[in-house]
Amino acid sequence: MMRSMHVFMRNEGGTTEVNLSSFLGEGFFLCLYAIRPLIGIRQIHYDSNQCSITYLEGLCMSEANEQLSMPTTYDPKAAEQKWYDYWMKGGYFQAGRLPDAEPYTIVIPPPNVTGMLHIGHGLDFTLQDILIRTKRMQGYDALWLPGSDHAGIATQTKVEQQLREEGLSRYDLGREKFLEKVWDWKHLYADNIRNQWKKMGLSLDYSRERFTLDEGLSDAVREVFVKLYEKGLIYRGKYIINWDPAARTALSDIEVEYKEVQGNLYHLKYPLADGSGSITVATTRPETMLGDTAVAVHPKDERYKDMIGKMILLPIVNREIPIVADDYVDKEFGSGAVKITPAHDPNDFEIGLRHDLPQIIVMDESGVMNDQAGPYESLDRFECRKQIVKDLQEQGVLIRIEEHVHQVGHSERSGAVVEPYLSTQWFVKMKPLAERAIEAQKSGKGINFVPDRFEKIYLHWIENIRDWCISRQLWWGHRIPAWFCEECNHMHVAREEVHACEKCSSTKLRQDEDVLDTWFSSGLWPFSTLGWPDANSEDFKRYYPTNVLVTGYDIIYFWVARMIFTALEFTDQTPFKDVLIHGLVRDSEGRKMSKSLGNGVDPLEVIERYGADAMRYMISTSSTPGQDLRFRWERVEQARNFANKIWNASRFALMNLEGFTYDDIDISGELGTADRWILHRMNETSREITRLIDAYEFGETGRLLYNFIWDDLCDWYIEFAKISLYGQDAAQKKKTQSVLAYVLDRTMRMIHPFMPYISEEIWQHLPHEGETVTLAAWPKYDSALEAPEAVQEMTLLMDMIRAVRNIRAEVNVPMSKKVELVVKPADERTYNSIKRNLEYVERFCGTSNLTVKLDCAAPDKAMSAIVTGVEMYLPLAGLIDIEQEIARLNKEREHLNKEVERVEKKLANQGFMAKAPANVVEEERAKMEDYREKRDKVIARIQELQEV
RNA sequence: GAUCUGAUAGCUCAGCUGGGAGAGCACUAUCUUGACAGGGUAGGGGUCGGCGGUUCGAACCCGUCUCAGAUCACCA
């Protein structure tokens, strides 16, 4: 709906009417409001019928803004590009600038080169950046080492997928060509990752960037492998492992995810070979019966006592297999008889060893039945299952199918159903390594987990650890440093390539085809990146062990635990002192972010829309250690608004700091109440946030900064400062300018770790010393800034102002109405406080025409307010009626009465008096006095009014 | 089955050694007073999951139950 509107332009008392037509009311108003500074409008009034505009007198806003080159809203994009380049050029992130300082080290959990970073990385990296930036400012030689992980199976899967789209497999290309492709991929994604780091504003030392397949790191891998082998802690052998038929590789136990699946339990009746009967077994994987080499029963099971030792004629393959007795079998479960397939089940494998049973592998490495499967050869394992069920049913062997929900292992990467599979692999013997780690932890020389409950989780895992299968039948990764002689098959394990067989001198050697589990190299990350095993590595000597590792709870087993035991084994110390565990970033409904749900959040999108600082602030401060957090756009918005608030407060300051230099800052001597108060608050805040950052309490830190900046600095101090800044007293003005410049400078330093860009942008505008806030000194608590009496005075003023505002709101006193506030202080000290600060009260009580009168009698037609130490009366003849005021006061009295009673009761409680600490009792006493005083005054006032 | 985490305002969450329940958003009213409408001011809204216990005093400690989630281990 279009309608026309009149716009009045008011200037110097005169009003010009302007007709504007064809616009939508409120939308237009908002547009006009937005461009207000640009066209020099000072005020706009809008209601549904008219809109009036007042131009700025004198200096108009647009000019002021141009001078400052600071628009009314903060523009993150320009600042981000500019300052990151500036930081890089200055080399501020490079460690080693302070050779005499104590080092502080963090190594980044290397992201996989499989794709783009997600918001979870955003959380992880932001927390680290906050720590490293804080420590850098605190004067440490801070090193944050970046890098990425080759992520063997994950990356190879991706590249193979890409190939598949071209109709190719890795075998078509061959090992060498394929690896070239993967390296291309790696370069592309490592660049992307680096770019994303920069967008997030991370202060990484790029000169030390590492990749797990770098020469140095590969050397570390070989060193560790050979040493462990020589110690007998790495062995090669034929065992049941978890096999991923899609990726055609072995997996470790923790790379298998168990998911609940609705399946069937098939009951099979195996006939005895002598025809004397049958025995029933049950299985969820009937196709494995082709590899059965026994049936096991419990030795004490009466039902089968006589059958032990007899033979069974295995259907379909017509193989005779024995009935064996083994304690493993649970008499109570199912029929009490178990089919044994040593080559395709870990438990059966163990039983097979005990009873010396043959191991028959019935499928190949891609899950297709092999020649041992007789008629089912070349059928896929699941096809075979269908077929064999049908056949067994026809032969009367399958007597029952029962629905059965069970856990089925899936490959963490490919998603394929994992097949327990007998094959020759390399393993790390975990017991001795784990014991050392457990001992370290229990003797107090271990890792400080934050929150500490994760220590329990870590210990539980490492105490129950099984040997680690480290070989992978992949191409992308560290090749196992083992060479076999083609003549005599002798195995050589060595750091360098072996050219001649030590046994038969043959030069025909071939290296083991397999590569190592990607976590084998990640497990060395904290020291391999710093130059280990090179004994002369300066970085290793200086920066190891690292201070803290920051990561999510999802990789405690995969990574954290492995780093700990390898570091203990090879460097004789823990790789870091603290481990900060954070949660997962979930979507707004609490679901895990995933590709399939499409609910992932791209950090670059967040940065694009709201700026890197907003993203960093939101994500770092909306988390508590160890707890998951939900990603909500409205929280990013809140963070953006916070950034904008900081921006505008700074704009105000800068407008009033024209010509003011760093050398002009002088906060000594006589300062106003508000000045001393804000310095006090800033000082307190700096002490608290320093403590909280050291405790990894980023959420609390953020809240504290938010409250300090928004409430104390913007809502109170800046308002109070206006009196002095707009006043006539030049000396006083200079003091306020000093405080403003000083406090803002320190405030920018304090928020810098959280919001590096906006703090740098503002800091550079402010009177400052030094090249960058990145290297500015962290604010230290300064006892000279303590000002308890200013706090007391300020509290009084704030209470008074709030009380008057309340009254005003209640009776709706128009802004324009002239009011006199009558104030009666209780004592001389309060009197002097108020006297000194009259102007503040007059200005900020929510009305522009308020004057304060001290030493007057209480007027009749007035609303009253009692705050600690002061009675106040706001004469509002014509606006209030006395009955209403009495009613309001009665309500107030009731409330105070309740408080008084509560405290009195507490103080009358002998238990409390006897057992509560003295300061608590004292506080309660003071409260009671205060409440009583207020209540009595309210009562007195009611009586006064009733007499009128 | 074991272990762990969570349950606080309509929503999302804080509440860091037990001492008068908080924030943001949303909602209601109100305001354009030379930084900010991405603002200001005022306000409504909670037996802190239930029940017991310890304590002078419990959102917080202990026990127990209910619900939600996670991790680990599983027998065919």
XYZ file of C-alpha atoms in Angstrom, chain A residues 48 75 141 145 201-202 376 445 485 494-495 642 685 720 930:
15
model
C 2.380 6.977 11.579
C 32.888 -3.099 8.444
C 57.984 -16.388 23.296
C 52.855 -24.300 14.982
C 42.672 -14.360 11.942
C 44.826 -17.076 13.452
C 29.307 -69.618 -4.113
C 53.601 -36.866 36.235
C 64.725 -60.631 0.310
C 65.684 -50.238 8.796
C 65.511 -46.466 8.656
C 28.757 -6.474 20.502
C 38.251 -6.970 34.944
C 29.269 10.376 32.669
C 20.151 -1.241 55.252
